[in-house]
Short mmCIF file of C-alpha atoms and ligand atoms in Angstrom, two decimals:
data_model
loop_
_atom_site.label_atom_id
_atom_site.label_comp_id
_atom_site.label_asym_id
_atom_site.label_seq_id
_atom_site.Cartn_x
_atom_site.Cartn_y
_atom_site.Cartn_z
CA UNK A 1 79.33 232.22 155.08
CA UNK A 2 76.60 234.66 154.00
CA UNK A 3 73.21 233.25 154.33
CA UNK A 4 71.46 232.89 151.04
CA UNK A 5 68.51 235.33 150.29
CA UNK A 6 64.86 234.69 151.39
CA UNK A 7 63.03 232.77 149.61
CA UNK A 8 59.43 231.65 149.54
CA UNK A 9 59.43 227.51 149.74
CA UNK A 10 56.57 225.80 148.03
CA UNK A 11 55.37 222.51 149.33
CA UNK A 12 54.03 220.22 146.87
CA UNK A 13 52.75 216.81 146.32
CA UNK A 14 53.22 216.91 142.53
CA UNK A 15 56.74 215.74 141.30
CA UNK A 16 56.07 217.72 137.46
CA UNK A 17 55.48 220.74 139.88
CA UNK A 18 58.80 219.93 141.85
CA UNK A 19 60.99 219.34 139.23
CA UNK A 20 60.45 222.26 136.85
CA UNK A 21 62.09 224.01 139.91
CA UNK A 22 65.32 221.73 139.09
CA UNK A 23 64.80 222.46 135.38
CA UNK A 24 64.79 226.07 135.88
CA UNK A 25 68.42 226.22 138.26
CA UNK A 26 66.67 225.96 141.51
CA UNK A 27 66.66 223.47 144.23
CA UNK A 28 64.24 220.59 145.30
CA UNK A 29 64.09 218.41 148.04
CA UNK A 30 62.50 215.19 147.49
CA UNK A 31 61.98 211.87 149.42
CA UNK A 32 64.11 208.29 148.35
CA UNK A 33 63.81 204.82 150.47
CA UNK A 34 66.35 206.15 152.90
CA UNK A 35 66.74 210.12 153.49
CA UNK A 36 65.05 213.34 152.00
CA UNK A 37 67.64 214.78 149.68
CA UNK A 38 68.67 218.01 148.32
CA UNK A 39 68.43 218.37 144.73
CA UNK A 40 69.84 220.56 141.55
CA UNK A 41 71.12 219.60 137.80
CA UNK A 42 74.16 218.41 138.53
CA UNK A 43 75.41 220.28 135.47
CA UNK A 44 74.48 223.43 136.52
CA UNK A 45 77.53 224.57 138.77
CA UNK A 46 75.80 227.93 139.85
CA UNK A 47 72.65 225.55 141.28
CA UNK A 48 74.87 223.32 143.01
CA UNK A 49 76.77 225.76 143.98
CA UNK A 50 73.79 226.85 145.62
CA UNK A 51 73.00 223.64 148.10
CA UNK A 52 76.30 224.39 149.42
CA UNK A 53 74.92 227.43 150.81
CA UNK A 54 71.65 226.27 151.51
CA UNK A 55 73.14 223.65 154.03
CA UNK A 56 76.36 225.50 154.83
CA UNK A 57 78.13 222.31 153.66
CA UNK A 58 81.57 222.40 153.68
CA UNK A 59 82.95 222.90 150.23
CA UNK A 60 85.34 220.08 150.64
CA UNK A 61 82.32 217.24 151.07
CA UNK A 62 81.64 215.87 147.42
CA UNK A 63 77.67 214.89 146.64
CA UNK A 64 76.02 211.78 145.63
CA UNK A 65 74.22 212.03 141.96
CA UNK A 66 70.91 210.43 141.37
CA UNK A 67 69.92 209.21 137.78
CA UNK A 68 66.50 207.94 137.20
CA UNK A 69 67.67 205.58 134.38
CA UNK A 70 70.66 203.17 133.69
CA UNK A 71 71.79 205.11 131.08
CA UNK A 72 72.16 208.49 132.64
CA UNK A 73 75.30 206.77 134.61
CA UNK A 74 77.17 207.76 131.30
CA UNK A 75 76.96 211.25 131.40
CA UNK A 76 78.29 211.37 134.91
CA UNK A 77 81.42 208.23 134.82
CA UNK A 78 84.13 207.94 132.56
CA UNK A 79 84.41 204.42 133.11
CA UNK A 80 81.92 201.78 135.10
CA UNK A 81 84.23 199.26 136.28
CA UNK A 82 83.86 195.24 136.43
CA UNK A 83 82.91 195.79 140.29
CA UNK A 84 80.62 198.30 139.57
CA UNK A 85 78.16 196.84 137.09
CA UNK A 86 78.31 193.52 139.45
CA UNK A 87 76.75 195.95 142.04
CA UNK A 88 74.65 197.79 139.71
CA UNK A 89 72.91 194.79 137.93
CA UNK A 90 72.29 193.49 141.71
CA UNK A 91 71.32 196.54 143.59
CA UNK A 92 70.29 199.41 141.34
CA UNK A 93 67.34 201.21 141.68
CA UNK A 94 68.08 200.91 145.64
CA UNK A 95 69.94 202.30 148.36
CA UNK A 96 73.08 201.93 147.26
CA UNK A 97 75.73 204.78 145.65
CA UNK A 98 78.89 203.31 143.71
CA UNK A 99 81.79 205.84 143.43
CA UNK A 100 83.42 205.70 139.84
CA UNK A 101 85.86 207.57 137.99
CA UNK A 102 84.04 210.95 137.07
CA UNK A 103 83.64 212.39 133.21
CA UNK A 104 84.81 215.42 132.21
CA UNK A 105 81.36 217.36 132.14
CA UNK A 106 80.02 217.08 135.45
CA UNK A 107 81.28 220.62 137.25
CA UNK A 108 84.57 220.57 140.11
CA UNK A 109 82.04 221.69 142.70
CA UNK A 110 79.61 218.56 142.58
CA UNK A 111 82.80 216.58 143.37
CA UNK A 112 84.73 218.55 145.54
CA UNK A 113 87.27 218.41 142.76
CA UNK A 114 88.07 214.66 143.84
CA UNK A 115 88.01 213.09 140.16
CA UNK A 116 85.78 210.72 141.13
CA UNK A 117 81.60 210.56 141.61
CA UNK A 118 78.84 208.80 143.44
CA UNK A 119 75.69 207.61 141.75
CA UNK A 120 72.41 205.71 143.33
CA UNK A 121 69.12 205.36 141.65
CA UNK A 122 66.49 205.28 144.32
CA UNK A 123 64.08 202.90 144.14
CA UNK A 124 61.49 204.94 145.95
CA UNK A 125 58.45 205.64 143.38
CA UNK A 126 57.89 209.49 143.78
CA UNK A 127 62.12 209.90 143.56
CA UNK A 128 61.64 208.26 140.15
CA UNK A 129 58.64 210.35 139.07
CA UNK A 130 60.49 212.94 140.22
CA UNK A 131 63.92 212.67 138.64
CA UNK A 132 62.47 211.11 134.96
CA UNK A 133 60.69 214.24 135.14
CA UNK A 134 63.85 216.30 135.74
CA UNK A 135 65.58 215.34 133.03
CA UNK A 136 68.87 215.26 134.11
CA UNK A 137 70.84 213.42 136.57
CA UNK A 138 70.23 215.33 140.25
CA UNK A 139 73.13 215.85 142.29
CA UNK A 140 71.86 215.63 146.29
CA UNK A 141 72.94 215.68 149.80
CA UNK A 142 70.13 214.87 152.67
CA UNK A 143 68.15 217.72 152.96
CA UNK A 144 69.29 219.15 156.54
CA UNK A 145 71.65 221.79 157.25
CA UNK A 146 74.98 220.38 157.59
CA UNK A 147 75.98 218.42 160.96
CA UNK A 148 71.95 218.03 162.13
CA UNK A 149 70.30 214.57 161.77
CA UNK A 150 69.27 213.72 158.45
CA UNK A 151 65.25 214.57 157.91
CA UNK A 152 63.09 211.38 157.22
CA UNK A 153 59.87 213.49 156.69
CA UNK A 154 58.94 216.37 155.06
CA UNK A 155 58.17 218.53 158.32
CA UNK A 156 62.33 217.98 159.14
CA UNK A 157 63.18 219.81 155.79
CA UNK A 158 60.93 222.54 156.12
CA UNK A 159 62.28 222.58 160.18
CA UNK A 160 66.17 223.38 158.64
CA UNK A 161 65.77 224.78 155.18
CA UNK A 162 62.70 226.52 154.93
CA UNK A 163 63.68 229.75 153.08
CA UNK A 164 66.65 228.64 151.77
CA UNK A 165 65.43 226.02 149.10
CA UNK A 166 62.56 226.84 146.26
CA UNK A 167 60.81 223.78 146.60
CA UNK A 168 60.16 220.76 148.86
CA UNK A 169 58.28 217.35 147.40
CA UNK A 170 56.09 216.05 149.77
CA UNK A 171 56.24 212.38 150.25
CA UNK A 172 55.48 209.90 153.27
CA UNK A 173 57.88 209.16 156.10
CA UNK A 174 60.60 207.70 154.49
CA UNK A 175 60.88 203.94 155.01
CA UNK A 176 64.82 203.07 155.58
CA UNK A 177 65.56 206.00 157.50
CA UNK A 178 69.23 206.24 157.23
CA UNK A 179 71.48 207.11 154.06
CA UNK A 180 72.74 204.33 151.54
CA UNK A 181 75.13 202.48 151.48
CA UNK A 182 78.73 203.96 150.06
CA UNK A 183 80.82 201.58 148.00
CA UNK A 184 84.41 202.89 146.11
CA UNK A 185 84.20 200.87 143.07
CA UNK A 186 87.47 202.72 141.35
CA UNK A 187 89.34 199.39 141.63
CA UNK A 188 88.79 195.83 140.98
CA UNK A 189 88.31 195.68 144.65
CA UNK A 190 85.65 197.50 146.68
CA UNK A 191 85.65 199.35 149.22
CA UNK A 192 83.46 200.15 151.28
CA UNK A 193 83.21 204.06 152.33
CA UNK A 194 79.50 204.06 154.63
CA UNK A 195 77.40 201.35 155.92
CA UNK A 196 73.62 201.85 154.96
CA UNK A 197 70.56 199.21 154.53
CA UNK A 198 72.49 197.42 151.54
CA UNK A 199 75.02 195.40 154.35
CA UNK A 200 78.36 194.17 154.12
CA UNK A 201 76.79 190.55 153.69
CA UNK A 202 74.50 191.17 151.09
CA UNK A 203 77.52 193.49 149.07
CA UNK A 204 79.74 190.19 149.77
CA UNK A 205 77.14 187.90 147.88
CA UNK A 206 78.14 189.90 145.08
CA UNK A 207 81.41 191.21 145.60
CA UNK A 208 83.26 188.48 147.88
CA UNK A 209 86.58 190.48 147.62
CA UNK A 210 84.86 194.29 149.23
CA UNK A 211 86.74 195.19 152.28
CA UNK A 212 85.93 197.78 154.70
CA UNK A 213 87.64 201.10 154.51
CA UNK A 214 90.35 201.85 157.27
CA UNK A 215 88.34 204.79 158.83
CA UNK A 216 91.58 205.98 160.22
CA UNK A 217 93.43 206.51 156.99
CA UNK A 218 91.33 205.49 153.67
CA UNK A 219 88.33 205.99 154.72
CA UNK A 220 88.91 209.74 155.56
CA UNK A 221 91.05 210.03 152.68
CA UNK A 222 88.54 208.47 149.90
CA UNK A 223 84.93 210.17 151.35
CA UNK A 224 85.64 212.98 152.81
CA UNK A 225 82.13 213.72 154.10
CA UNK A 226 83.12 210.89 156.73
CA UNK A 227 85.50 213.32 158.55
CA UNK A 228 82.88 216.16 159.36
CA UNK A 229 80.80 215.80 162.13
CA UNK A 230 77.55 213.91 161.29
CA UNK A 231 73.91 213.27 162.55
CA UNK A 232 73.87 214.85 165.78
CA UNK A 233 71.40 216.34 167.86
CA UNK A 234 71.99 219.22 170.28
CA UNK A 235 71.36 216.87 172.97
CA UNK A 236 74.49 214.14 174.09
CA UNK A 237 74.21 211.32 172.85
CA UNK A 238 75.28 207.77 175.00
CA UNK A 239 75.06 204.46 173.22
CA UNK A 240 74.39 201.83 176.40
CA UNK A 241 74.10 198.22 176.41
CA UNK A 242 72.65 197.58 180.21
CA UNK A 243 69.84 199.75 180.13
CA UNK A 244 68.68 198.75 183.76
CA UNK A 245 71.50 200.48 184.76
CA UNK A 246 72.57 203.52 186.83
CA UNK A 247 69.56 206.05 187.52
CA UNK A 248 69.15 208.58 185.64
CA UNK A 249 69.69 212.25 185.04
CA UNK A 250 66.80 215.04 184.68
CA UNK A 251 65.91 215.24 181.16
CA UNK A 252 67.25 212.40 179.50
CA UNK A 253 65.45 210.47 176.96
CA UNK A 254 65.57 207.12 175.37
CA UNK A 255 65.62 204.82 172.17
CA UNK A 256 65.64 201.63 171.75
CA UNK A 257 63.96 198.06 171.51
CA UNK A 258 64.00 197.21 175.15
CA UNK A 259 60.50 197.57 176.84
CA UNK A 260 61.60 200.09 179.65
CA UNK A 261 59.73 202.06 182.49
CA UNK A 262 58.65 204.92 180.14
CA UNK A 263 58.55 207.04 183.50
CA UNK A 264 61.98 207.24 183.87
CA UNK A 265 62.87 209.30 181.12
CA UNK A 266 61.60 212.27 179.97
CA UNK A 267 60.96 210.65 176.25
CA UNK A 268 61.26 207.56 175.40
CA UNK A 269 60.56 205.58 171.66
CA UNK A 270 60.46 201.80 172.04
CA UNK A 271 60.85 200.12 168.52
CA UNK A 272 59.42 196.82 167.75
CA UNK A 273 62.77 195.99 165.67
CA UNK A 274 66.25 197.38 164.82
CA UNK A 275 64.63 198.23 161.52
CA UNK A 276 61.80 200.03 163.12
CA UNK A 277 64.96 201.46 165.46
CA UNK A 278 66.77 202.73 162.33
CA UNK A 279 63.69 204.45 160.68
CA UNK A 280 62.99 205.98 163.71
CA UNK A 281 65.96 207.65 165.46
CA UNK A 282 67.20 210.90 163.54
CA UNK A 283 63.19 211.85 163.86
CA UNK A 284 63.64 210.93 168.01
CA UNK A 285 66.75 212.93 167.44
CA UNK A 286 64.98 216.13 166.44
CA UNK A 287 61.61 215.69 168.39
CA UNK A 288 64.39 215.84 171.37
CA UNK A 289 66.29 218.53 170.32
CA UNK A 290 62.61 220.48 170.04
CA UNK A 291 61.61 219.12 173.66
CA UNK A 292 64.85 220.67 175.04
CA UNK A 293 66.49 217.03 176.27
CA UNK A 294 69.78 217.11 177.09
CA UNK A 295 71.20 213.51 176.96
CA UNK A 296 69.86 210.71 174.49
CA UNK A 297 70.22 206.99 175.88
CA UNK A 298 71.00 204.98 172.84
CA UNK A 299 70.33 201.22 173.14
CA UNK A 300 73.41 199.49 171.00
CA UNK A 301 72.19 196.64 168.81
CA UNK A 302 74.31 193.73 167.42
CA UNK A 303 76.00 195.33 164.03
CA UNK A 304 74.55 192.79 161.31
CA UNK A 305 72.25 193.98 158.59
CA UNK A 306 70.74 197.54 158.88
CA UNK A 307 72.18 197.57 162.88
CA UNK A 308 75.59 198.28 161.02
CA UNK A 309 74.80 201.29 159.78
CA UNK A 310 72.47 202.10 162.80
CA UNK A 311 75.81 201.44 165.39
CA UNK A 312 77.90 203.61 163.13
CA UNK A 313 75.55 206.52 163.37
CA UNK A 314 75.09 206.44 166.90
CA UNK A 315 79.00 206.22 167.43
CA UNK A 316 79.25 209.33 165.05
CA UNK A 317 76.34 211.41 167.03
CA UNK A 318 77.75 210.29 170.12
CA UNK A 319 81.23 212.00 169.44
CA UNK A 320 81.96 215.32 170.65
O1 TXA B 1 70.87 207.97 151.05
C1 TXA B 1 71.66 208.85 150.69
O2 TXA B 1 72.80 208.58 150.30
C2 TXA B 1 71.16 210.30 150.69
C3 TXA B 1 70.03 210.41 149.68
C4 TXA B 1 69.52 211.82 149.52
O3 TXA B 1 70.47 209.89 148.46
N1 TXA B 1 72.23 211.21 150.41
C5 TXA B 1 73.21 211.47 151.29
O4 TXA B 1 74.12 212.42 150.85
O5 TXA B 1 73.29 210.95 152.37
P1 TXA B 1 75.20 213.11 151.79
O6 TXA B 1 75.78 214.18 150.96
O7 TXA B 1 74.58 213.51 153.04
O8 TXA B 1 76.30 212.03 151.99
C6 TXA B 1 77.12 211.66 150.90
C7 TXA B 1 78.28 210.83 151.34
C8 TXA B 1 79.33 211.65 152.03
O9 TXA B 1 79.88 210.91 153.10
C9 TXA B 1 80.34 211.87 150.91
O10 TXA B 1 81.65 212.12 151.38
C10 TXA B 1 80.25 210.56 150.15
O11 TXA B 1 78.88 210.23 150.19
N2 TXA B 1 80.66 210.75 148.75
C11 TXA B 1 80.02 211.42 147.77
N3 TXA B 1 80.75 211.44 146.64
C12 TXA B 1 81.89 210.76 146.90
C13 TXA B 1 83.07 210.45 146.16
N4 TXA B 1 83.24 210.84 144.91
N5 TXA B 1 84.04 209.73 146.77
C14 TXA B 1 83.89 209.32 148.04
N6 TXA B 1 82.81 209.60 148.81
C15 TXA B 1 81.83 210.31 148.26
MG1 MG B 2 74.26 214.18 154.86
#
């Protein structure tokens, strides 16, 4: 793939500033509750066309849309199903994406030329200032290039894309830390595609019929993004659950929420809580990767609530 040409990346606090770059065909990344992401008018195939190349992103992996208002989920669905408003009405603006039927004017490319689309409205303040004042729904994959962790700060996005993009909006560390939740709501029964900080409990409060996608032939199928490799570090990654255990190798660092001896490893982030645990590792991730570790210890956690989605990114960084 040819790498796009130079360009000169402002860094700005102001969302006006930020999104008269979207208005204008260029491309903005901008904080939400749970990653940075990548933005351009979704109806603007050449601009989209252009995050693609930013990240090198396979063509084949379709992009979430974000819509500051309700309403915009019109321009972008041909049809918002019973299971989908349930979800809406409960978790809209939040970090949640519902995949519906697509309309007819949103471009092949956004989609990958599946016929369907994913929406979320963040709930995170400067996202909203940000994509009211953009006019137009944003289409928007996390701001990293394609494979690497997904950047929870500012500082990440400029580490992968700077040159590449027109525009980064500064913001604060983001607070989830991990991407939403994915839920195919084409059906009267759910299914759901990723696991983010909206769990499978609090979806079932709503939707008692969701099931989980069979990774090994639905899941693949339905999001493709699921089948490239995903979040990883240079280093190797090793989810363990005794970590007393064996002694360990030179350069090796760890995360977790155990209190270990911080002089066995050669960096180590103890978290006061899986939430803290889940905000925190795709930034341990990269501060590694810039330290020159080799192997990541990754404490497992039990898989309710946000540990869900933290267990399923670890498994997916930890495969070769
Ligand atoms: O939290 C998030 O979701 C962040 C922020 C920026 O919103 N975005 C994000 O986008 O993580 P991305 O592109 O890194 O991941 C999008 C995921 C992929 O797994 C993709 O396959 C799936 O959503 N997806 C998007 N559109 C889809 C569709 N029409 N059908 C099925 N899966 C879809
Ligand atoms: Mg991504």
């Amino acid at each position: 793939m040819t790498s796009p040409d130079k360009l000169q990346t402002v860094v700005t606090d102001s969302a006006e500033e930020a999104a008269a770059f979207i208005r204008s065909g260029g491309l903005t990344a901008f904080p939400t509750e749970t990653v940075y992401g990548l933005g351009a008018n979704v109806f603007d195939a050449g601009a989209v066309a252009a995050i693609f190349a930013a990240k090198n992103r396979p063509a084949d992996n379709p992009l979430i849309v974000h819509v500051a208002r309700i309403d915009q989920i019109r321009e972008l669905a041909a049809e918002i199903t019973d299971a989908a408003q349930r979800l809406i009405e409960a978790f809209f603006p939040g970090p949640l994406t519902v995949v519906l039927r697509r309309s007819a004017r949103v471009p092949d490319i956004a989609t990958a030329r599946l016929d369907s689309i994913g929406i979320r409205m963040p709930r995170h303040p400067l996202a909203h200032e940000f994509l009211t004042a953009c006019d137009t729904p944003v289409a928007a994959p996390s701001a990293n290039i394609s494979g690497r962790p997904s950047p929870t700060t500012w500082q990440a996005v400029l580490e992968d894309l700077d040159g590449r993009i027109d525009c980064i909006l500064k913001g604060e560390a983001t607070e989830i830390g991990l991407e939403s939740t994915v839920v195919d709501c084409l059906g009267d029964m759910p299914i759901l595609l990723r696991q983010g900080a909206i769990s499978v409990e609090e979806l079932r409060t709503v939707s008692p019929m969701l099931r989980m996608a069979d990774t090994a032939s639905d899941g693949a199928v339905r999001s493709p993004g699921l089948r490239h490799r995903h979040y990883s570090p240079r280093a190797s990654i090793i989810i363990v659950t005794d970590v007393d255990g064996d002694t360990r190798e030179p350069s090796t660092a760890f995360i977790g929420v155990s209190r270990v001896d911080k002089d066995r490893f050669d960096a180590v982030r103890i978290c006061d809580s899986v939430e803290h645990y889940a905000r925190s590792v795709f930034e341990f991730f990269r501060e590694c990767d810039r330290r020159g570790i080799q192997t990541i210890l990754c404490e497992a956690v039990p898989p309710s609530g946000i540990g869900a989605a933290l267990m399923d990114r670890l498994r997916r960084a930890a495969e070769k």
